[in-house]
Amino acid sequence: MITSTKFLCAGLLMLPALQAAAEDSVPDLSDAGRHLILRRTTAEDREMLTSSRAAEPGKLPAPAFILKTANNSFAMTIGGEINPILGWDIGNNLYKQPDAGISFVTADIPVPPVKGHRSDWYINPINGYLDLQIVGLGGTKNQITGYIKVGTNGINTSIVLQRAYVSWRNFTGGMKLTLFQDAYACQPPTIDPEGPSGCVSAVAYELGYTSKSYNGFRFAVALDMPSYYSSKGYYRGKDYPIFDGKQVLNDDVEQMVPDIPAWVEYSWSNLNNRVRLSGIFRHFAYRDLVTNKRRGVAGWGVMLSGNFQPAEPITFYYQFAYGQGIGAYLQDIAGKPISFIPDDAAPGKMKASPMMGANIGVSYNPNKKWQFNAMFSESRIWGVADYCNALPEEQNYRYALYGAVNCFYNITSYLQAGVEYLYGRRETWNKGGANDHRIQTQIAFTF
């Protein structure tokens, strides 16, 4: 961990020298064009870099400089962001919860509110990342890309691996956002690293294929490992836990079937006017402790998502997901042991829980300097009342609401200021609910 921290600091200290060198780079004069040159990224470079990256909410910008050959046979970039956040919780102390911090996790809102701790003011500088991208045979059909990203989780100073994948032609394999997630429709930008409660969002070990566009139509399919990681990179575990003090499943049962997400999409102008229909199949293996037999139960999910731009300054976002046993993919329910629960009507057997996630949002961009956003989200689960009431308070979850409005101002191409208001409410099955409000600001330095 100390080595990773040194790597992060060294990269930041080298940045001014690299940018200065980029200003004075010497053009490539070799006939073969195989000599490395360091220069500022051009529009052509940015297209090459972003086209081979997996889609992400917010569209991580291409770094300001690139080390490459003139013939694009090799290119390398190092980029990142430093994003200190200053904020104030009002009505609850969500910031102090173990898995929250600067992430506005509505599932972690204390119910009832902690007496005497219904507000909290904070400054959090541990929100940043470094990424490395290497491209070979750029601009050709055999272009290959390796991408890795490390960063903090906003809770402590530990550096964690957040992305690590390889892309070749239309295939991508590694640690990335699951293909079930619609990265362009999930939400407008937020200062909050977590994002809306009902967003379909998960990082998985995945091998996937995304087709090229056929007159606006595209499709994709993938295989995911049935273990999941949060968007901040740390392990959240399986979908099942210990129930009522007893282990529900034996440890010797392995998951033999991958999760299979897929989607089909139609775009009638650009990524701001499109509609996508997604689906996912899951198979959950377990040991029936009554009959001592291995059994399985299916999970599934469907999602309608997309964007709509009636006029150039305004873009709408929408996403509506419903399924059974898909909690590992829903932002607020991920990590909670309620996707697959014991079936009271059939002792020893498990069943998949029905659940949903919905998001709507809008962005207004009057010019290149300003952006205004608003969004609302809900996540909800049914049929788990008795099970949740036997769990610890932090696992008792019925539904949550999430709302956000914010404004961003681009001071320069690499420096952005923002202010945001957040509202969240969490409801339980037998203890009522509680609210939290947050006001926060950021100064984001991106390089």
Short mmCIF file of C-alpha atoms in Angstrom, two decimals:
data_model
loop_
_atom_site.label_atom_id
_atom_site.label_comp_id
_atom_site.label_asym_id
_atom_site.label_seq_id
_atom_site.Cartn_x
_atom_site.Cartn_y
_atom_site.Cartn_z
CA MET A 1 0.00 0.00 0.00
CA ILE A 2 2.93 2.35 0.79
CA THR A 3 4.37 1.60 -2.64
CA SER A 4 1.07 2.51 -4.32
CA THR A 5 0.94 5.78 -2.40
CA LYS A 6 4.49 6.63 -3.47
CA PHE A 7 3.56 5.86 -7.07
CA LEU A 8 0.61 8.25 -6.86
CA CYS A 9 2.69 11.04 -5.33
CA ALA A 10 5.53 10.55 -7.81
CA GLY A 11 3.13 10.74 -10.72
CA LEU A 12 1.69 14.02 -9.45
CA LEU A 13 5.15 15.51 -8.89
CA MET A 14 6.23 14.58 -12.43
CA LEU A 15 3.19 16.21 -14.03
CA PRO A 16 4.55 19.81 -14.38
CA ALA A 17 7.77 18.51 -15.99
CA LEU A 18 5.87 16.31 -18.42
CA GLN A 19 3.52 19.13 -19.43
CA ALA A 20 6.47 21.48 -19.94
CA ALA A 21 8.19 18.90 -22.08
CA ALA A 22 5.00 18.49 -24.10
CA GLU A 23 5.08 22.20 -24.98
CA ASP A 24 8.61 21.89 -26.41
CA SER A 25 8.30 18.46 -28.04
CA VAL A 26 10.37 17.90 -31.16
CA PRO A 27 8.40 16.67 -34.20
CA ASP A 28 9.14 13.17 -35.47
CA LEU A 29 11.47 13.39 -38.48
CA SER A 30 12.11 9.68 -39.01
CA ASP A 31 10.91 8.01 -42.17
CA ALA A 32 9.43 5.07 -40.32
CA GLY A 33 7.76 7.27 -37.75
CA ARG A 34 8.74 4.88 -34.98
CA HIS A 35 10.49 7.35 -32.66
CA LEU A 36 8.66 8.29 -29.47
CA ILE A 37 7.53 11.90 -29.13
CA LEU A 38 5.86 13.68 -26.22
CA ARG A 39 3.19 16.24 -27.09
CA ARG A 40 -0.19 17.61 -26.11
CA THR A 41 -3.08 15.38 -27.12
CA THR A 42 -4.79 16.41 -30.33
CA ALA A 43 -8.42 15.79 -31.36
CA GLU A 44 -7.21 12.73 -33.29
CA ASP A 45 -5.37 11.44 -30.22
CA ARG A 46 -8.43 11.92 -27.98
CA GLU A 47 -10.61 10.01 -30.45
CA MET A 48 -8.13 7.11 -30.47
CA LEU A 49 -7.93 7.03 -26.67
CA THR A 50 -11.61 7.40 -25.80
CA SER A 51 -12.87 5.05 -28.52
CA SER A 52 -10.95 2.17 -26.96
CA ARG A 53 -12.00 2.85 -23.36
CA ALA A 54 -15.00 1.19 -21.77
CA ALA A 55 -17.92 3.60 -21.28
CA GLU A 56 -18.01 5.37 -17.89
CA PRO A 57 -20.48 7.82 -16.34
CA GLY A 58 -19.04 11.29 -16.73
CA LYS A 59 -16.76 10.17 -19.59
CA LEU A 60 -13.28 10.38 -18.08
CA PRO A 61 -11.35 12.95 -20.14
CA ALA A 62 -8.30 12.02 -22.19
CA PRO A 63 -5.09 13.21 -20.48
CA ALA A 64 -3.46 16.48 -21.57
CA PHE A 65 -0.30 14.86 -22.96
CA ILE A 66 0.59 11.69 -24.83
CA LEU A 67 3.81 9.74 -25.46
CA LYS A 68 3.54 8.11 -28.89
CA THR A 69 5.08 7.24 -32.20
CA ALA A 70 4.17 9.23 -35.30
CA ASN A 71 2.64 6.16 -36.95
CA ASN A 72 0.48 5.34 -33.87
CA SER A 73 2.07 1.90 -33.45
CA PHE A 74 2.50 2.78 -29.75
CA ALA A 75 0.90 5.41 -27.51
CA MET A 76 0.84 5.87 -23.73
CA THR A 77 -0.89 8.36 -21.46
CA ILE A 78 -0.95 8.98 -17.73
CA GLY A 79 -3.86 10.99 -16.34
CA GLY A 80 -5.81 11.52 -13.17
CA GLU A 81 -7.75 13.81 -10.91
CA ILE A 82 -7.40 15.46 -7.50
CA ASN A 83 -10.82 16.41 -6.14
CA PRO A 84 -11.06 17.71 -2.55
CA ILE A 85 -14.66 18.05 -1.33
CA LEU A 86 -16.02 20.30 1.42
CA GLY A 87 -19.50 19.56 2.73
CA TRP A 88 -22.10 19.63 5.49
CA ASP A 89 -24.59 16.91 6.44
CA ILE A 90 -27.85 18.20 7.91
CA GLY A 91 -30.38 15.95 9.66
CA ASN A 92 -28.16 12.88 10.11
CA ASN A 93 -24.50 11.89 10.32
CA LEU A 94 -24.22 9.84 7.11
CA TYR A 95 -20.65 11.05 6.55
CA LYS A 96 -19.51 9.18 9.67
CA GLN A 97 -20.95 5.82 8.61
CA PRO A 98 -18.28 3.16 7.87
CA ASP A 99 -19.07 2.64 4.16
CA ALA A 100 -20.17 6.19 3.30
CA GLY A 101 -17.82 9.13 3.82
CA ILE A 102 -18.12 11.52 0.88
CA SER A 103 -20.28 8.95 -0.93
CA PHE A 104 -23.94 9.79 -0.31
CA VAL A 105 -25.07 6.17 0.24
CA THR A 106 -28.77 6.39 1.07
CA ALA A 107 -28.73 2.72 2.19
CA ASP A 108 -26.40 3.75 5.04
CA ILE A 109 -28.56 6.58 6.44
CA PRO A 110 -28.94 5.74 10.16
CA VAL A 111 -32.50 4.80 11.19
CA PRO A 112 -33.46 6.36 13.52
CA PRO A 113 -31.10 9.37 13.32
CA VAL A 114 -28.27 9.25 15.85
CA LYS A 115 -29.26 11.43 18.82
CA GLY A 116 -27.02 14.45 19.23
CA HIS A 117 -25.30 13.81 15.88
CA ARG A 118 -27.68 15.20 13.29
CA SER A 119 -25.18 17.37 11.45
CA ASP A 120 -21.57 17.07 10.40
CA TRP A 121 -19.16 19.45 8.64
CA TYR A 122 -16.19 17.97 6.81
CA ILE A 123 -13.31 18.49 4.39
CA ASN A 124 -12.25 15.40 2.44
CA PRO A 125 -9.13 15.61 0.24
CA ILE A 126 -8.82 11.84 -0.36
CA ASN A 127 -10.86 11.69 -3.54
CA GLY A 128 -8.72 11.12 -6.62
CA TYR A 129 -7.30 8.64 -9.08
CA LEU A 130 -4.46 7.91 -11.49
CA ASP A 131 -4.94 6.04 -14.76
CA LEU A 132 -2.57 4.57 -17.33
CA GLN A 133 -3.55 3.71 -20.90
CA ILE A 134 -1.40 2.04 -23.55
CA VAL A 135 -2.55 1.74 -27.16
CA GLY A 136 -0.91 -0.39 -29.82
CA LEU A 137 -1.55 -0.29 -33.58
CA GLY A 138 -3.72 2.78 -33.10
CA GLY A 139 -6.22 3.60 -35.82
CA THR A 140 -6.12 0.11 -37.33
CA LYS A 141 -8.58 -2.78 -37.13
CA ASN A 142 -6.20 -4.56 -34.76
CA GLN A 143 -5.90 -1.65 -32.31
CA ILE A 144 -5.33 -3.02 -28.82
CA THR A 145 -5.65 -1.10 -25.55
CA GLY A 146 -4.62 -1.78 -21.98
CA TYR A 147 -6.17 0.38 -19.26
CA ILE A 148 -5.61 0.50 -15.51
CA LYS A 149 -6.96 2.87 -12.88
CA VAL A 150 -6.12 3.18 -9.18
CA GLY A 151 -7.52 5.61 -6.64
CA THR A 152 -8.90 6.26 -3.20
CA ASN A 153 -12.40 5.40 -2.03
CA GLY A 154 -13.12 8.64 -0.16
CA ILE A 155 -13.14 6.84 3.19
CA ASN A 156 -9.43 6.33 3.94
CA THR A 157 -6.05 6.88 2.32
CA SER A 158 -5.76 3.34 0.94
CA ILE A 159 -5.10 3.06 -2.79
CA VAL A 160 -7.30 0.44 -4.47
CA LEU A 161 -7.50 -1.01 -7.96
CA GLN A 162 -10.64 0.31 -9.68
CA ARG A 163 -10.26 -0.75 -13.34
CA ALA A 164 -7.98 -3.14 -15.21
CA TYR A 165 -8.92 -4.37 -18.67
CA VAL A 166 -7.75 -5.02 -22.23
CA SER A 167 -9.72 -4.10 -25.38
CA TRP A 168 -9.14 -5.57 -28.85
CA ARG A 169 -11.42 -4.90 -31.77
CA ASN A 170 -14.90 -5.13 -30.20
CA PHE A 171 -13.92 -7.38 -27.28
CA THR A 172 -13.10 -6.19 -23.75
CA GLY A 173 -11.95 -8.35 -20.86
CA GLY A 174 -10.94 -7.57 -17.29
CA MET A 175 -12.18 -5.56 -14.33
CA LYS A 176 -14.66 -2.96 -15.59
CA LEU A 177 -18.20 -1.67 -15.28
CA THR A 178 -20.64 -4.46 -16.02
CA LEU A 179 -22.19 -4.41 -19.46
CA PHE A 180 -25.64 -4.46 -17.80
CA GLN A 181 -25.00 -0.85 -16.77
CA ASP A 182 -25.86 1.91 -19.23
CA ALA A 183 -23.04 4.32 -18.42
CA TYR A 184 -24.43 7.12 -20.59
CA ALA A 185 -27.98 7.02 -19.14
CA CYS A 186 -27.35 6.27 -15.48
CA GLN A 187 -27.10 9.89 -14.34
CA PRO A 188 -25.92 13.42 -15.07
CA PRO A 189 -22.60 14.31 -13.38
CA THR A 190 -22.54 14.61 -9.59
CA ILE A 191 -19.97 15.67 -7.02
CA ASP A 192 -21.18 12.70 -4.99
CA PRO A 193 -19.00 9.72 -6.03
CA GLU A 194 -21.80 7.22 -5.28
CA GLY A 195 -24.62 8.58 -7.41
CA PRO A 196 -28.35 7.74 -7.48
CA SER A 197 -29.68 4.94 -5.28
CA GLY A 198 -31.54 3.16 -8.09
CA CYS A 199 -28.74 3.26 -10.66
CA VAL A 200 -27.66 -0.08 -12.13
CA SER A 201 -23.96 0.07 -11.33
CA ALA A 202 -21.38 -2.60 -10.53
CA VAL A 203 -17.78 -3.42 -11.34
CA ALA A 204 -17.32 -7.03 -12.44
CA TYR A 205 -14.70 -9.35 -13.84
CA GLU A 206 -16.09 -9.56 -17.35
CA LEU A 207 -15.47 -10.70 -20.90
CA GLY A 208 -17.76 -8.88 -23.33
CA TYR A 209 -18.42 -8.05 -26.97
CA THR A 210 -20.00 -4.83 -28.30
CA SER A 211 -20.90 -4.66 -31.97
CA LYS A 212 -20.31 -1.76 -34.32
CA SER A 213 -23.27 0.38 -35.38
CA TYR A 214 -25.58 -0.93 -38.12
CA ASN A 215 -27.57 2.14 -39.21
CA GLY A 216 -27.96 3.16 -35.58
CA PHE A 217 -28.46 -0.34 -34.15
CA ARG A 218 -25.89 -1.95 -31.83
CA PHE A 219 -25.88 -4.96 -29.54
CA ALA A 220 -23.65 -6.41 -26.81
CA VAL A 221 -23.30 -9.56 -24.71
CA ALA A 222 -20.93 -10.57 -21.90
CA LEU A 223 -20.02 -13.12 -19.24
CA ASP A 224 -19.62 -11.81 -15.67
CA MET A 225 -18.17 -13.56 -12.64
CA PRO A 226 -20.87 -13.96 -9.96
CA SER A 227 -18.93 -11.93 -7.39
CA TYR A 228 -19.07 -8.15 -7.39
CA TYR A 229 -17.14 -5.08 -6.41
CA SER A 230 -18.36 -1.60 -5.66
CA SER A 231 -17.67 1.32 -7.98
CA LYS A 232 -14.97 2.39 -5.53
CA GLY A 233 -13.10 -0.87 -5.98
CA TYR A 234 -13.41 -2.74 -2.69
CA TYR A 235 -14.97 -6.18 -2.26
CA ARG A 236 -18.60 -6.32 -1.15
CA GLY A 237 -19.05 -10.06 -1.08
CA LYS A 238 -21.69 -12.51 -2.23
CA ASP A 239 -25.42 -11.90 -2.15
CA TYR A 240 -26.02 -14.07 0.89
CA PRO A 241 -24.86 -13.83 4.55
CA ILE A 242 -25.54 -15.45 7.88
CA PHE A 243 -29.25 -15.58 8.73
CA ASP A 244 -30.50 -15.36 12.32
CA GLY A 245 -27.07 -16.25 13.65
CA LYS A 246 -26.76 -19.35 11.45
CA GLN A 247 -24.90 -19.82 8.19
CA VAL A 248 -27.43 -20.17 5.38
CA LEU A 249 -25.10 -21.88 2.88
CA ASN A 250 -22.09 -24.14 3.00
CA ASP A 251 -18.78 -22.70 1.89
CA ASP A 252 -18.09 -25.63 -0.45
CA VAL A 253 -20.74 -24.57 -3.00
CA GLU A 254 -19.18 -22.76 -5.95
CA GLN A 255 -21.00 -20.74 -8.57
CA MET A 256 -20.79 -22.77 -11.80
CA VAL A 257 -22.73 -20.46 -14.15
CA PRO A 258 -21.64 -16.91 -15.07
CA ASP A 259 -24.01 -13.97 -15.04
CA ILE A 260 -24.96 -13.12 -18.64
CA PRO A 261 -25.83 -9.46 -19.40
CA ALA A 262 -26.83 -8.32 -22.90
CA TRP A 263 -28.42 -5.30 -24.60
CA VAL A 264 -29.67 -3.96 -27.91
CA GLU A 265 -29.68 -0.23 -28.68
CA TYR A 266 -30.91 2.18 -31.32
CA SER A 267 -29.48 5.68 -31.74
CA TRP A 268 -31.18 8.06 -34.18
CA SER A 269 -28.69 10.93 -34.08
CA ASN A 270 -25.95 10.54 -31.49
CA LEU A 271 -25.43 9.24 -27.95
CA ASN A 272 -27.78 11.97 -26.69
CA ASN A 273 -30.73 10.51 -28.63
CA ARG A 274 -30.98 6.77 -28.13
CA VAL A 275 -32.88 3.98 -26.41
CA ARG A 276 -31.48 0.72 -24.99
CA LEU A 277 -33.17 -2.48 -23.81
CA SER A 278 -30.97 -4.57 -21.49
CA GLY A 279 -31.37 -7.93 -19.81
CA ILE A 280 -29.42 -10.18 -17.45
CA PHE A 281 -29.59 -13.83 -16.42
CA ARG A 282 -28.18 -15.08 -13.10
CA HIS A 283 -27.93 -18.53 -11.56
CA PHE A 284 -27.38 -18.83 -7.83
CA ALA A 285 -26.05 -22.19 -6.57
CA TYR A 286 -26.54 -23.22 -2.95
CA ARG A 287 -26.63 -26.24 -0.64
CA ASP A 288 -30.03 -27.33 0.68
CA LEU A 289 -29.11 -28.05 4.30
CA VAL A 290 -32.37 -29.95 4.90
CA THR A 291 -31.89 -32.57 2.17
CA ASN A 292 -28.11 -32.02 1.82
CA LYS A 293 -28.45 -31.47 -1.92
CA ARG A 294 -26.94 -28.94 -4.25
CA ARG A 295 -29.62 -26.71 -5.76
CA GLY A 296 -29.88 -23.61 -7.91
CA VAL A 297 -32.26 -20.70 -8.33
CA ALA A 298 -32.45 -18.32 -11.31
CA GLY A 299 -32.33 -14.55 -11.17
CA TRP A 300 -33.13 -12.16 -14.00
CA GLY A 301 -33.47 -8.48 -14.78
CA VAL A 302 -34.62 -6.15 -17.56
CA MET A 303 -33.90 -2.45 -18.05
CA LEU A 304 -35.05 0.35 -20.34
CA SER A 305 -32.62 3.27 -20.55
CA GLY A 306 -31.39 6.03 -22.79
CA ASN A 307 -31.08 9.75 -23.47
CA PHE A 308 -33.17 12.37 -25.20
CA GLN A 309 -31.95 15.76 -26.46
CA PRO A 310 -34.83 17.94 -27.72
CA ALA A 311 -32.45 20.90 -28.14
CA GLU A 312 -28.67 21.12 -27.99
CA PRO A 313 -28.33 22.68 -24.49
CA ILE A 314 -30.68 20.16 -22.81
CA THR A 315 -30.20 16.39 -22.34
CA PHE A 316 -32.54 14.03 -20.47
CA TYR A 317 -31.44 10.78 -18.82
CA TYR A 318 -33.68 7.83 -17.93
CA GLN A 319 -33.28 4.31 -16.60
CA PHE A 320 -35.94 1.88 -15.30
CA ALA A 321 -34.83 -1.57 -14.09
CA TYR A 322 -36.79 -4.46 -12.58
CA GLY A 323 -35.87 -8.04 -11.78
CA GLN A 324 -35.44 -10.80 -9.24
CA GLY A 325 -32.13 -11.48 -7.54
CA ILE A 326 -30.24 -8.56 -9.16
CA GLY A 327 -29.30 -6.72 -5.95
CA ALA A 328 -25.58 -7.02 -6.74
CA TYR A 329 -26.18 -4.69 -9.71
CA LEU A 330 -28.34 -2.03 -8.02
CA GLN A 331 -26.33 0.78 -6.46
CA ASP A 332 -28.09 0.92 -3.09
CA ILE A 333 -28.80 -2.79 -2.62
CA ALA A 334 -25.34 -4.07 -3.69
CA GLY A 335 -23.64 -5.88 -0.82
CA LYS A 336 -26.87 -6.43 1.12
CA PRO A 337 -27.83 -10.08 1.74
CA ILE A 338 -31.33 -9.86 0.29
CA SER A 339 -31.08 -10.82 -3.41
CA PHE A 340 -31.56 -14.52 -2.60
CA ILE A 341 -33.22 -15.43 0.70
CA PRO A 342 -34.57 -18.58 2.42
CA ASP A 343 -37.98 -19.69 1.12
CA ASP A 344 -40.24 -20.05 4.18
CA ALA A 345 -42.72 -22.13 2.18
CA ALA A 346 -40.03 -24.70 1.29
CA PRO A 347 -37.52 -25.29 4.13
CA GLY A 348 -33.98 -25.62 2.89
CA LYS A 349 -34.63 -23.85 -0.40
CA MET A 350 -33.85 -20.32 -1.53
CA LYS A 351 -35.78 -17.85 -3.68
CA ALA A 352 -34.97 -14.69 -5.64
CA SER A 353 -36.28 -11.37 -4.30
CA PRO A 354 -38.12 -8.89 -6.59
CA MET A 355 -36.60 -5.40 -6.75
CA MET A 356 -36.38 -2.28 -8.90
CA GLY A 357 -34.28 0.80 -9.58
CA ALA A 358 -35.38 3.97 -11.39
CA ASN A 359 -33.55 7.19 -12.33
CA ILE A 360 -34.49 10.31 -14.23
CA GLY A 361 -32.27 13.35 -14.78
CA VAL A 362 -31.65 16.42 -16.89
CA SER A 363 -28.58 18.48 -17.84
CA TYR A 364 -28.53 22.05 -19.13
CA ASN A 365 -25.35 23.33 -20.80
CA PRO A 366 -25.81 26.98 -21.82
CA ASN A 367 -22.15 27.18 -22.92
CA LYS A 368 -18.79 25.41 -22.50
CA LYS A 369 -18.22 27.00 -19.10
CA TRP A 370 -21.45 26.16 -17.25
CA GLN A 371 -23.46 23.01 -16.59
CA PHE A 372 -26.61 22.60 -14.46
CA ASN A 373 -28.01 19.18 -13.47
CA ALA A 374 -30.94 17.70 -11.58
CA MET A 375 -31.93 14.09 -10.91
CA PHE A 376 -34.21 11.85 -8.85
CA SER A 377 -33.89 8.15 -8.10
CA GLU A 378 -35.59 5.34 -6.19
CA SER A 379 -34.58 1.78 -5.34
CA ARG A 380 -36.99 -0.69 -3.75
CA ILE A 381 -37.27 -4.36 -2.78
CA TRP A 382 -40.29 -6.52 -1.96
CA GLY A 383 -40.96 -9.74 -0.04
CA VAL A 384 -38.07 -9.60 2.42
CA ALA A 385 -39.75 -8.13 5.53
CA ASP A 386 -39.32 -11.12 7.86
CA TYR A 387 -35.79 -11.73 6.67
CA CYS A 388 -34.69 -8.09 7.03
CA ASN A 389 -36.23 -7.80 10.50
CA ALA A 390 -33.92 -10.60 11.66
CA LEU A 391 -30.84 -8.84 10.28
CA PRO A 392 -28.78 -6.05 11.89
CA GLU A 393 -30.19 -2.52 11.51
CA GLU A 394 -27.81 -1.55 8.71
CA GLN A 395 -29.11 -4.44 6.55
CA ASN A 396 -32.81 -3.65 7.07
CA TYR A 397 -33.80 -2.11 3.75
CA ARG A 398 -37.19 -1.47 2.16
CA TYR A 399 -36.62 1.45 -0.22
CA ALA A 400 -34.58 4.62 -0.61
CA LEU A 401 -35.05 7.96 -2.37
CA TYR A 402 -32.23 10.09 -3.78
CA GLY A 403 -32.34 13.61 -5.20
CA ALA A 404 -29.59 15.95 -6.37
CA VAL A 405 -29.20 19.36 -7.98
CA ASN A 406 -25.82 20.83 -8.83
CA CYS A 407 -23.90 23.36 -10.87
CA PHE A 408 -20.41 23.09 -12.40
CA TYR A 409 -18.17 25.87 -13.73
CA ASN A 410 -15.11 25.09 -15.87
CA ILE A 411 -12.48 27.59 -14.77
CA THR A 412 -9.98 26.15 -17.27
CA SER A 413 -9.80 22.94 -19.30
CA TYR A 414 -8.23 21.21 -16.28
CA LEU A 415 -9.88 22.99 -13.31
CA GLN A 416 -13.57 22.75 -12.39
CA ALA A 417 -15.57 24.13 -9.46
CA GLY A 418 -18.95 22.81 -8.38
CA VAL A 419 -21.67 23.08 -5.74
CA GLU A 420 -24.34 20.47 -4.99
CA TYR A 421 -27.38 19.79 -2.81
CA LEU A 422 -28.33 16.17 -2.01
CA TYR A 423 -31.43 14.67 -0.41
CA GLY A 424 -31.79 11.08 0.72
CA ARG A 425 -34.35 8.99 2.58
CA ARG A 426 -34.09 5.39 3.71
CA GLU A 427 -37.10 3.32 4.81
CA THR A 428 -36.92 0.06 6.79
CA TRP A 429 -39.51 -2.67 7.35
CA ASN A 430 -40.14 -2.19 11.07
CA LYS A 431 -38.18 0.83 12.31
CA GLY A 432 -39.54 3.63 10.13
CA GLY A 433 -37.27 5.83 8.07
CA ALA A 434 -34.88 8.77 8.22
CA ASN A 435 -33.65 11.62 6.00
CA ASP A 436 -30.33 13.24 5.33
CA HIS A 437 -29.48 16.45 3.49
CA ARG A 438 -26.05 17.42 2.23
CA ILE A 439 -24.54 20.59 0.78
CA GLN A 440 -21.07 20.23 -0.72
CA THR A 441 -18.57 21.89 -3.02
CA GLN A 442 -15.56 20.68 -5.01
CA ILE A 443 -12.46 21.93 -6.76
CA ALA A 444 -11.48 19.24 -9.27
CA PHE A 445 -8.03 19.36 -10.90
CA THR A 446 -7.91 16.97 -13.87
CA PHE A 447 -4.72 16.26 -15.81
#
